[in-house]
PDB file of C-alpha atoms in Angstrom:
ATOM      1  CA  MET U 200      57.199 141.526 110.686  1.00  0.00           C
ATOM      2  CA  SER U 201      59.165 143.675 108.245  1.00  0.00           C
ATOM      3  CA  ARG U 202      58.872 143.336 104.477  1.00  0.00           C
ATOM      4  CA  LYS U 203      62.469 142.086 104.354  1.00  0.00           C
ATOM      5  CA  GLU U 204      61.760 139.369 106.938  1.00  0.00           C
ATOM      6  CA  SER U 205      58.576 138.362 105.109  1.00  0.00           C
ATOM      7  CA  SER U 206      60.451 138.143 101.811  1.00  0.00           C
ATOM      8  CA  SER U 207      63.166 135.991 103.395  1.00  0.00           C
ATOM      9  CA  ILE U 208      60.591 133.548 104.799  1.00  0.00           C
ATOM     10  CA  LYS U 209      58.865 133.350 101.420  1.00  0.00           C
ATOM     11  CA  LYS U 210      62.143 132.575  99.633  1.00  0.00           C
ATOM     12  CA  LYS U 211      63.012 129.808 102.091  1.00  0.00           C
ATOM     13  CA  SER U 212      59.521 128.354 101.710  1.00  0.00           C
ATOM     14  CA  LEU U 213      59.720 128.371  97.913  1.00  0.00           C
ATOM     15  CA  LYS U 214      63.130 126.708  97.936  1.00  0.00           C
ATOM     16  CA  ARG U 215      61.837 124.015 100.294  1.00  0.00           C
ATOM     17  CA  SER U 216      58.879 123.513  97.952  1.00  0.00           C
ATOM     18  CA  TYR U 217      61.274 123.117  95.025  1.00  0.00           C
ATOM     19  CA  GLN U 218      63.240 120.481  96.950  1.00  0.00           C
ATOM     20  CA  VAL U 219      60.019 118.679  97.872  1.00  0.00           C
ATOM     21  CA  ILE U 220      58.929 118.567  94.230  1.00  0.00           C
ATOM     22  CA  LEU U 221      62.245 117.096  93.076  1.00  0.00           C
ATOM     23  CA  GLY U 222      62.496 114.619  95.946  1.00  0.00           C
ATOM     24  CA  SER U 223      58.885 113.483  96.258  1.00  0.00           C
ATOM     25  CA  LYS U 224      57.970 109.838  96.085  1.00  0.00           C
ATOM     26  CA  VAL U 225      55.777 108.761  93.204  1.00  0.00           C
ATOM     27  CA  LEU U 226      52.190 107.916  94.167  1.00  0.00           C
ATOM     28  CA  PHE U 227      50.624 105.146  92.104  1.00  0.00           C
ATOM     29  CA  GLY U 228      47.006 104.388  91.295  1.00  0.00           C
ATOM     30  CA  ASN U 229      45.005 101.771  89.415  1.00  0.00           C
ATOM     31  CA  PRO U 230      41.716 103.476  88.459  1.00  0.00           C
ATOM     32  CA  ALA U 231      40.543 100.692  86.121  1.00  0.00           C
ATOM     33  CA  PRO U 232      41.662  97.252  84.922  1.00  0.00           C
ATOM     34  CA  ASP U 233      44.942  97.516  82.959  1.00  0.00           C
ATOM     35  CA  ILE U 234      45.145 101.293  83.584  1.00  0.00           C
ATOM     36  CA  TYR U 235      47.621 102.803  86.039  1.00  0.00           C
ATOM     37  CA  THR U 236      48.652 106.301  87.107  1.00  0.00           C
ATOM     38  CA  ALA U 237      51.858 107.711  88.592  1.00  0.00           C
ATOM     39  CA  GLN U 238      51.670 111.045  90.378  1.00  0.00           C
ATOM     40  CA  VAL U 239      54.214 113.574  91.669  1.00  0.00           C
ATOM     41  CA  PRO U 240      53.751 117.256  92.522  1.00  0.00           C
ATOM     42  CA  ILE U 241      52.913 119.101  89.252  1.00  0.00           C
ATOM     43  CA  ALA U 242      52.684 116.027  86.978  1.00  0.00           C
ATOM     44  CA  THR U 243      50.977 112.681  86.387  1.00  0.00           C
ATOM     45  CA  ALA U 244      51.979 109.882  84.016  1.00  0.00           C
ATOM     46  CA  SER U 245      49.936 106.802  83.185  1.00  0.00           C
ATOM     47  CA  TRP U 246      50.145 103.480  81.404  1.00  0.00           C
ATOM     48  CA  ILE U 247      48.041 100.701  79.937  1.00  0.00           C
ATOM     49  CA  ASN U 248      49.167  97.094  80.141  1.00  0.00           C
ATOM     50  CA  THR U 249      48.126  94.937  77.194  1.00  0.00           C
ATOM     51  CA  THR U 250      48.746  91.305  76.292  1.00  0.00           C
ATOM     52  CA  GLU U 251      51.513  92.454  73.932  1.00  0.00           C
ATOM     53  CA  GLY U 252      53.214  95.091  76.057  1.00  0.00           C
ATOM     54  CA  THR U 253      52.723  98.452  77.726  1.00  0.00           C
ATOM     55  CA  VAL U 254      51.869 101.896  76.384  1.00  0.00           C
ATOM     56  CA  VAL U 255      53.077 104.728  78.633  1.00  0.00           C
ATOM     57  CA  ILE U 256      51.683 108.257  78.553  1.00  0.00           C
ATOM     58  CA  ASP U 257      54.381 110.730  79.704  1.00  0.00           C
ATOM     59  CA  MET U 258      57.422 110.065  81.918  1.00  0.00           C
ATOM     60  CA  LEU U 259      57.130 112.454  84.891  1.00  0.00           C
ATOM     61  CA  LEU U 260      59.543 115.139  86.033  1.00  0.00           C
ATOM     62  CA  SER U 261      62.971 113.668  86.767  1.00  0.00           C
ATOM     63  CA  ARG U 262      65.285 110.754  86.161  1.00  0.00           C
ATOM     64  CA  GLN U 263      64.562 109.564  89.701  1.00  0.00           C
ATOM     65  CA  ASN U 264      60.820 109.663  88.953  1.00  0.00           C
ATOM     66  CA  GLY U 265      61.506 107.697  85.784  1.00  0.00           C
ATOM     67  CA  ARG U 266      63.277 104.922  87.676  1.00  0.00           C
ATOM     68  CA  SER U 267      60.353 104.612  90.085  1.00  0.00           C
ATOM     69  CA  LEU U 268      57.907 104.579  87.193  1.00  0.00           C
ATOM     70  CA  VAL U 269      59.787 101.880  85.273  1.00  0.00           C
ATOM     71  CA  LYS U 270      59.998  99.726  88.403  1.00  0.00           C
ATOM     72  CA  LYS U 271      56.259  99.993  89.079  1.00  0.00           C
ATOM     73  CA  ILE U 272      55.364  99.254  85.462  1.00  0.00           C
ATOM     74  CA  GLU U 273      57.357  96.038  85.674  1.00  0.00           C
ATOM     75  CA  GLU U 274      55.816  95.149  89.038  1.00  0.00           C
ATOM     76  CA  SER U 275      52.397  95.502  87.395  1.00  0.00           C
ATOM     77  CA  GLY U 276      53.411  92.963  84.749  1.00  0.00           C
ATOM     78  CA  GLY U 277      54.218  95.500  82.065  1.00  0.00           C
ATOM     79  CA  PHE U 278      56.918  95.709  79.412  1.00  0.00           C
ATOM     80  CA  VAL U 279      57.251  99.065  77.672  1.00  0.00           C
ATOM     81  CA  LYS U 280      56.653  99.077  73.914  1.00  0.00           C
ATOM     82  CA  TYR U 281      55.468 102.651  73.353  1.00  0.00           C
ATOM     83  CA  VAL U 282      55.772 105.983  75.142  1.00  0.00           C
ATOM     84  CA  VAL U 283      53.493 108.828  74.039  1.00  0.00           C
ATOM     85  CA  ILE U 284      54.432 112.349  75.125  1.00  0.00           C
ATOM     86  CA  THR U 285      51.408 114.616  75.563  1.00  0.00           C
ATOM     87  CA  HIS U 286      53.484 117.787  75.091  1.00  0.00           C
ATOM     88  CA  ALA U 287      57.075 118.969  75.285  1.00  0.00           C
ATOM     89  CA  HIS U 288      57.040 120.618  78.708  1.00  0.00           C
ATOM     90  CA  MET U 289      59.856 119.029  80.679  1.00  0.00           C
ATOM     91  CA  ASP U 290      57.722 117.761  83.563  1.00  0.00           C
ATOM     92  CA  HIS U 291      56.196 115.281  81.117  1.00  0.00           C
ATOM     93  CA  TRP U 292      59.393 113.699  79.814  1.00  0.00           C
ATOM     94  CA  GLY U 293      61.971 114.319  82.567  1.00  0.00           C
ATOM     95  CA  GLY U 294      62.195 110.585  83.280  1.00  0.00           C
ATOM     96  CA  TYR U 295      63.281 109.898  79.690  1.00  0.00           C
ATOM     97  CA  ARG U 296      66.797 108.628  80.405  1.00  0.00           C
ATOM     98  CA  SER U 297      65.562 105.952  82.825  1.00  0.00           C
ATOM     99  CA  PHE U 298      63.211 104.620  80.143  1.00  0.00           C
ATOM    100  CA  LYS U 299      65.864 104.792  77.441  1.00  0.00           C
ATOM    101  CA  GLU U 300      68.335 102.819  79.531  1.00  0.00           C
ATOM    102  CA  LYS U 301      65.847 100.047  80.347  1.00  0.00           C
ATOM    103  CA  TYR U 302      63.873  99.972  77.085  1.00  0.00           C
ATOM    104  CA  PRO U 303      66.156 101.172  74.267  1.00  0.00           C
ATOM    105  CA  GLU U 304      63.868  99.658  71.609  1.00  0.00           C
ATOM    106  CA  ALA U 305      60.682 101.320  72.846  1.00  0.00           C
ATOM    107  CA  LYS U 306      59.047 103.748  70.433  1.00  0.00           C
ATOM    108  CA  ILE U 307      58.811 107.291  71.786  1.00  0.00           C
ATOM    109  CA  ILE U 308      56.201 109.402  70.008  1.00  0.00           C
ATOM    110  CA  ILE U 309      55.637 113.154  70.074  1.00  0.00           C
ATOM    111  CA  GLN U 310      53.758 115.559  67.820  1.00  0.00           C
ATOM    112  CA  LYS U 311      56.236 116.967  65.299  1.00  0.00           C
ATOM    113  CA  LEU U 312      56.256 120.520  66.698  1.00  0.00           C
ATOM    114  CA  GLY U 313      57.563 119.093  69.960  1.00  0.00           C
ATOM    115  CA  VAL U 314      60.908 118.337  68.308  1.00  0.00           C
ATOM    116  CA  GLU U 315      61.382 122.021  67.493  1.00  0.00           C
ATOM    117  CA  ARG U 316      60.410 123.027  71.013  1.00  0.00           C
ATOM    118  CA  ILE U 317      62.895 120.653  72.640  1.00  0.00           C
ATOM    119  CA  GLU U 318      65.615 121.971  70.349  1.00  0.00           C
ATOM    120  CA  LYS U 319      64.745 125.480  71.549  1.00  0.00           C
ATOM    121  CA  TYR U 320      64.945 124.275  75.157  1.00  0.00           C
ATOM    122  CA  LYS U 321      68.495 123.067  74.475  1.00  0.00           C
ATOM    123  CA  ILE U 322      69.565 126.351  72.898  1.00  0.00           C
ATOM    124  CA  LEU U 323      67.957 128.530  75.573  1.00  0.00           C
ATOM    125  CA  ALA U 324      68.698 126.312  78.585  1.00  0.00           C
ATOM    126  CA  GLU U 325      70.538 128.983  80.579  1.00  0.00           C
ATOM    127  CA  HIS U 326      67.995 131.689  79.760  1.00  0.00           C
ATOM    128  CA  ARG U 327      65.064 129.453  80.714  1.00  0.00           C
ATOM    129  CA  ALA U 328      66.746 128.536  83.996  1.00  0.00           C
ATOM    130  CA  TYR U 329      67.219 132.217  84.789  1.00  0.00           C
ATOM    131  CA  MET U 330      63.593 133.067  83.968  1.00  0.00           C
ATOM    132  CA  ALA U 331      62.377 130.175  86.146  1.00  0.00           C
ATOM    133  CA  SER U 332      64.522 131.444  89.017  1.00  0.00           C
ATOM    134  CA  VAL U 333      62.905 134.877  88.678  1.00  0.00           C
ATOM    135  CA  GLN U 334      59.357 133.572  88.306  1.00  0.00           C
ATOM    136  CA  PHE U 335      59.451 130.909  91.026  1.00  0.00           C
ATOM    137  CA  ASP U 336      62.359 132.150  93.183  1.00  0.00           C
ATOM    138  CA  ILE U 337      64.224 128.861  92.854  1.00  0.00           C
ATOM    139  CA  PRO U 338      67.918 128.138  92.220  1.00  0.00           C
ATOM    140  CA  GLU U 339      69.113 128.442  88.635  1.00  0.00           C
ATOM    141  CA  ASN U 340      69.602 124.896  87.389  1.00  0.00           C
ATOM    142  CA  PRO U 341      69.815 124.752  83.599  1.00  0.00           C
ATOM    143  CA  ARG U 342      69.136 121.369  82.071  1.00  0.00           C
ATOM    144  CA  THR U 343      72.162 120.518  79.937  1.00  0.00           C
ATOM    145  CA  ARG U 344      71.660 116.812  79.212  1.00  0.00           C
ATOM    146  CA  ASP U 345      69.121 113.995  78.966  1.00  0.00           C
ATOM    147  CA  PHE U 346      66.897 115.886  76.561  1.00  0.00           C
ATOM    148  CA  LEU U 347      64.101 113.855  75.017  1.00  0.00           C
ATOM    149  CA  GLU U 348      64.995 112.103  71.756  1.00  0.00           C
ATOM    150  CA  PRO U 349      61.743 110.854  70.205  1.00  0.00           C
ATOM    151  CA  THR U 350      61.858 107.995  67.726  1.00  0.00           C
ATOM    152  CA  GLU U 351      58.650 108.929  65.877  1.00  0.00           C
ATOM    153  CA  THR U 352      56.614 112.040  65.175  1.00  0.00           C
ATOM    154  CA  TYR U 353      53.240 112.650  63.582  1.00  0.00           C
ATOM    155  CA  ASP U 354      51.369 115.638  62.153  1.00  0.00           C
ATOM    156  CA  GLU U 355      47.613 115.724  62.903  1.00  0.00           C
ATOM    157  CA  PHE U 356      46.642 112.097  63.567  1.00  0.00           C
ATOM    158  CA  MET U 357      48.296 108.759  64.238  1.00  0.00           C
ATOM    159  CA  THR U 358      46.982 105.393  65.316  1.00  0.00           C
ATOM    160  CA  PHE U 359      48.460 102.074  66.370  1.00  0.00           C
ATOM    161  CA  LYS U 360      47.182  98.886  67.973  1.00  0.00           C
ATOM    162  CA  LEU U 361      48.661  96.778  70.726  1.00  0.00           C
ATOM    163  CA  GLY U 362      47.198  93.811  72.565  1.00  0.00           C
ATOM    164  CA  GLY U 363      43.583  94.419  71.628  1.00  0.00           C
ATOM    165  CA  TYR U 364      43.637  98.171  72.278  1.00  0.00           C
ATOM    166  CA  THR U 365      43.579 100.950  69.697  1.00  0.00           C
ATOM    167  CA  PHE U 366      45.515 104.114  70.476  1.00  0.00           C
ATOM    168  CA  GLU U 367      44.388 107.164  68.517  1.00  0.00           C
ATOM    169  CA  LEU U 368      46.705 110.167  68.789  1.00  0.00           C
ATOM    170  CA  TYR U 369      45.280 113.594  67.954  1.00  0.00           C
ATOM    171  CA  HIS U 370      47.099 116.909  67.657  1.00  0.00           C
ATOM    172  CA  GLY U 371      45.688 119.828  69.623  1.00  0.00           C
ATOM    173  CA  ARG U 372      46.857 123.102  71.123  1.00  0.00           C
ATOM    174  CA  GLY U 373      46.679 124.248  74.715  1.00  0.00           C
ATOM    175  CA  GLU U 374      49.540 125.265  76.972  1.00  0.00           C
ATOM    176  CA  ILE U 375      51.747 124.835  73.898  1.00  0.00           C
ATOM    177  CA  ASP U 376      51.273 123.981  70.228  1.00  0.00           C
ATOM    178  CA  ASP U 377      52.430 120.337  70.188  1.00  0.00           C
ATOM    179  CA  VAL U 378      49.704 118.842  72.384  1.00  0.00           C
ATOM    180  CA  THR U 379      48.747 115.191  71.923  1.00  0.00           C
ATOM    181  CA  TRP U 380      45.606 113.664  73.368  1.00  0.00           C
ATOM    182  CA  VAL U 381      45.101 109.909  73.217  1.00  0.00           C
ATOM    183  CA  TRP U 382      41.749 108.183  72.730  1.00  0.00           C
ATOM    184  CA  VAL U 383      41.360 104.449  73.455  1.00  0.00           C
ATOM    185  CA  PRO U 384      37.904 103.554  72.083  1.00  0.00           C
ATOM    186  CA  GLU U 385      37.701 100.023  73.475  1.00  0.00           C
ATOM    187  CA  ILE U 386      37.592 101.400  77.015  1.00  0.00           C
ATOM    188  CA  LYS U 387      36.230 104.877  76.188  1.00  0.00           C
ATOM    189  CA  THR U 388      39.160 106.487  77.970  1.00  0.00           C
ATOM    190  CA  VAL U 389      41.043 109.617  76.938  1.00  0.00           C
ATOM    191  CA  PHE U 390      44.472 110.743  78.114  1.00  0.00           C
ATOM    192  CA  VAL U 391      44.658 114.530  77.870  1.00  0.00           C
ATOM    193  CA  GLY U 392      47.929 115.673  79.440  1.00  0.00           C
ATOM    194  CA  ASP U 393      47.610 119.238  80.715  1.00  0.00           C
ATOM    195  CA  LEU U 394      44.532 120.100  78.668  1.00  0.00           C
ATOM    196  CA  LEU U 395      42.707 119.508  81.961  1.00  0.00           C
ATOM    197  CA  LEU U 396      44.275 120.359  85.298  1.00  0.00           C
ATOM    198  CA  GLY U 397      41.549 119.828  87.879  1.00  0.00           C
ATOM    199  CA  MET U 398      41.542 123.588  88.390  1.00  0.00           C
ATOM    200  CA  PHE U 399      41.286 126.740  86.295  1.00  0.00           C
ATOM    201  CA  PRO U 400      43.066 126.174  82.957  1.00  0.00           C
ATOM    202  CA  ASN U 401      46.584 127.561  82.847  1.00  0.00           C
ATOM    203  CA  ILE U 402      46.062 129.759  79.788  1.00  0.00           C
ATOM    204  CA  GLY U 403      48.583 132.406  80.809  1.00  0.00           C
ATOM    205  CA  ASN U 404      52.070 132.147  82.286  1.00  0.00           C
ATOM    206  CA  PRO U 405      54.342 135.126  83.107  1.00  0.00           C
ATOM    207  CA  PHE U 406      57.621 135.361  81.160  1.00  0.00           C
ATOM    208  CA  LYS U 407      56.478 132.632  78.752  1.00  0.00           C
ATOM    209  CA  PRO U 408      55.084 132.685  75.194  1.00  0.00           C
ATOM    210  CA  THR U 409      51.380 133.369  74.719  1.00  0.00           C
ATOM    211  CA  ARG U 410      49.240 130.261  75.085  1.00  0.00           C
ATOM    212  CA  PHE U 411      46.390 129.122  72.866  1.00  0.00           C
ATOM    213  CA  ALA U 412      43.065 129.938  74.502  1.00  0.00           C
ATOM    214  CA  LEU U 413      40.537 129.401  71.696  1.00  0.00           C
ATOM    215  CA  PRO U 414      42.318 126.375  70.154  1.00  0.00           C
ATOM    216  CA  TRP U 415      42.482 124.893  73.671  1.00  0.00           C
ATOM    217  CA  ALA U 416      38.717 125.169  74.099  1.00  0.00           C
ATOM    218  CA  ARG U 417      38.133 123.729  70.627  1.00  0.00           C
ATOM    219  CA  THR U 418      40.423 120.804  71.371  1.00  0.00           C
ATOM    220  CA  LEU U 419      38.380 120.052  74.489  1.00  0.00           C
ATOM    221  CA  GLU U 420      35.209 120.228  72.391  1.00  0.00           C
ATOM    222  CA  LYS U 421      36.632 117.522  70.121  1.00  0.00           C
ATOM    223  CA  ILE U 422      37.388 115.402  73.170  1.00  0.00           C
ATOM    224  CA  ARG U 423      33.841 115.920  74.431  1.00  0.00           C
ATOM    225  CA  GLU U 424      32.505 114.618  71.103  1.00  0.00           C
ATOM    226  CA  LYS U 425      34.095 111.236  71.902  1.00  0.00           C
ATOM    227  CA  LYS U 426      31.819 110.928  74.964  1.00  0.00           C
ATOM    228  CA  PRO U 427      34.515 109.376  77.174  1.00  0.00           C
ATOM    229  CA  ASP U 428      33.717 107.410  80.305  1.00  0.00           C
ATOM    230  CA  MET U 429      37.050 108.286  81.910  1.00  0.00           C
ATOM    231  CA  ILE U 430      39.617 111.062  81.543  1.00  0.00           C
ATOM    232  CA  ILE U 431      43.190 110.785  82.771  1.00  0.00           C
ATOM    233  CA  THR U 432      45.089 114.054  82.988  1.00  0.00           C
ATOM    234  CA  GLY U 433      48.744 115.011  83.223  1.00  0.00           C
ATOM    235  CA  SER U 434      48.164 117.061  86.368  1.00  0.00           C
ATOM    236  CA  ASP U 435      48.674 116.095  89.986  1.00  0.00           C
ATOM    237  CA  VAL U 436      45.632 118.063  91.194  1.00  0.00           C
ATOM    238  CA  HIS U 437      42.954 115.689  89.904  1.00  0.00           C
ATOM    239  CA  PRO U 438      44.505 112.915  87.782  1.00  0.00           C
ATOM    240  CA  VAL U 439      41.328 110.922  87.059  1.00  0.00           C
ATOM    241  CA  PHE U 440      37.786 111.940  86.170  1.00  0.00           C
ATOM    242  CA  LYS U 441      35.028 109.310  85.922  1.00  0.00           C
ATOM    243  CA  LYS U 442      31.330 109.114  85.066  1.00  0.00           C
ATOM    244  CA  GLU U 443      29.427 112.335  85.772  1.00  0.00           C
ATOM    245  CA  GLU U 444      32.695 114.169  86.509  1.00  0.00           C
ATOM    246  CA  VAL U 445      33.718 113.823  82.860  1.00  0.00           C
ATOM    247  CA  ASN U 446      31.050 116.049  81.333  1.00  0.00           C
ATOM    248  CA  GLU U 447      31.254 118.472  84.223  1.00  0.00           C
ATOM    249  CA  VAL U 448      34.985 119.106  83.924  1.00  0.00           C
ATOM    250  CA  LEU U 449      34.833 119.382  80.133  1.00  0.00           C
ATOM    251  CA  ASP U 450      31.849 121.732  80.136  1.00  0.00           C
ATOM    252  CA  ASP U 451      33.224 123.929  82.917  1.00  0.00           C
ATOM    253  CA  THR U 452      36.712 124.197  81.439  1.00  0.00           C
ATOM    254  CA  ILE U 453      35.460 124.984  77.940  1.00  0.00           C
ATOM    255  CA  GLU U 454      33.148 127.659  79.331  1.00  0.00           C
ATOM    256  CA  ALA U 455      35.927 129.134  81.484  1.00  0.00           C
ATOM    257  CA  ILE U 456      38.342 129.438  78.566  1.00  0.00           C
ATOM    258  CA  TYR U 457      35.807 131.097  76.268  1.00  0.00           C
ATOM    259  CA  SER U 458      34.755 133.426  79.066  1.00  0.00           C
ATOM    260  CA  ILE U 459      38.223 134.637  80.000  1.00  0.00           C
ATOM    261  CA  HIS U 460      39.153 135.024  76.320  1.00  0.00           C
ATOM    262  CA  ASP U 461      36.084 137.105  75.557  1.00  0.00           C
ATOM    263  CA  GLN U 462      36.474 139.253  78.662  1.00  0.00           C
ATOM    264  CA  VAL U 463      40.084 140.072  77.799  1.00  0.00           C
ATOM    265  CA  VAL U 464      39.196 140.896  74.189  1.00  0.00           C
ATOM    266  CA  ASN U 465      36.312 143.107  75.309  1.00  0.00           C
ATOM    267  CA  LEU U 466      38.559 144.913  77.763  1.00  0.00           C
ATOM    268  CA  LEU U 467      41.073 145.617  75.015  1.00  0.00           C
TER     269      LEU U 467
END
């Protein structure tokens, strides 16, 4: 097979993969009482049903995903009161418009730096679409509408209660600088977004701004101090960690980040 033929096959495969990601059905889970997950390729959202309403963590990749997520939340007996965005990457709030249409009074919370990042996404929409087409060999498709419009922001810490559960929101840094991780002490569960991926941490990304290796590891150390019984991630690779998996994934990821950081610095 020639290099040209191989390249053509690769491009067709990548474009099919892109179509699969956008058109995939949402897979739902119920890892514990009142706790649910919603999974598509590259992203996972989750929610907790309480006696006073539902708290949603992230909104998946697309408007279509959002519609499926809203429908399943309602089938589970939920009614959305809060949405917490773990970070401003678009695969975590792409379903925003579907939520906004159905629950216009719901509070949508993001760490304050996320507002600046989303504004940058608006300004650089065409450039970002071009860079994605180069990096992933997918069609240029700049997002020009349905950008997230949060109703509330916070700085370093925020807490609220709903239906007997306490939701503690902490600011961290990882893939980007507006990371939120959510601790629910009554059930010793933490929602971490993309701080954990079920694989090697994504601490570098071609064509994108430098990520935050050491702050990422330190954020995970703070999570480890909570001694959670369950971790729910924002990744599709391994959405839920329980029991002995919890310490293992935290320890291994922290060690991996420190190791790769130190090796790069030493090489320099």
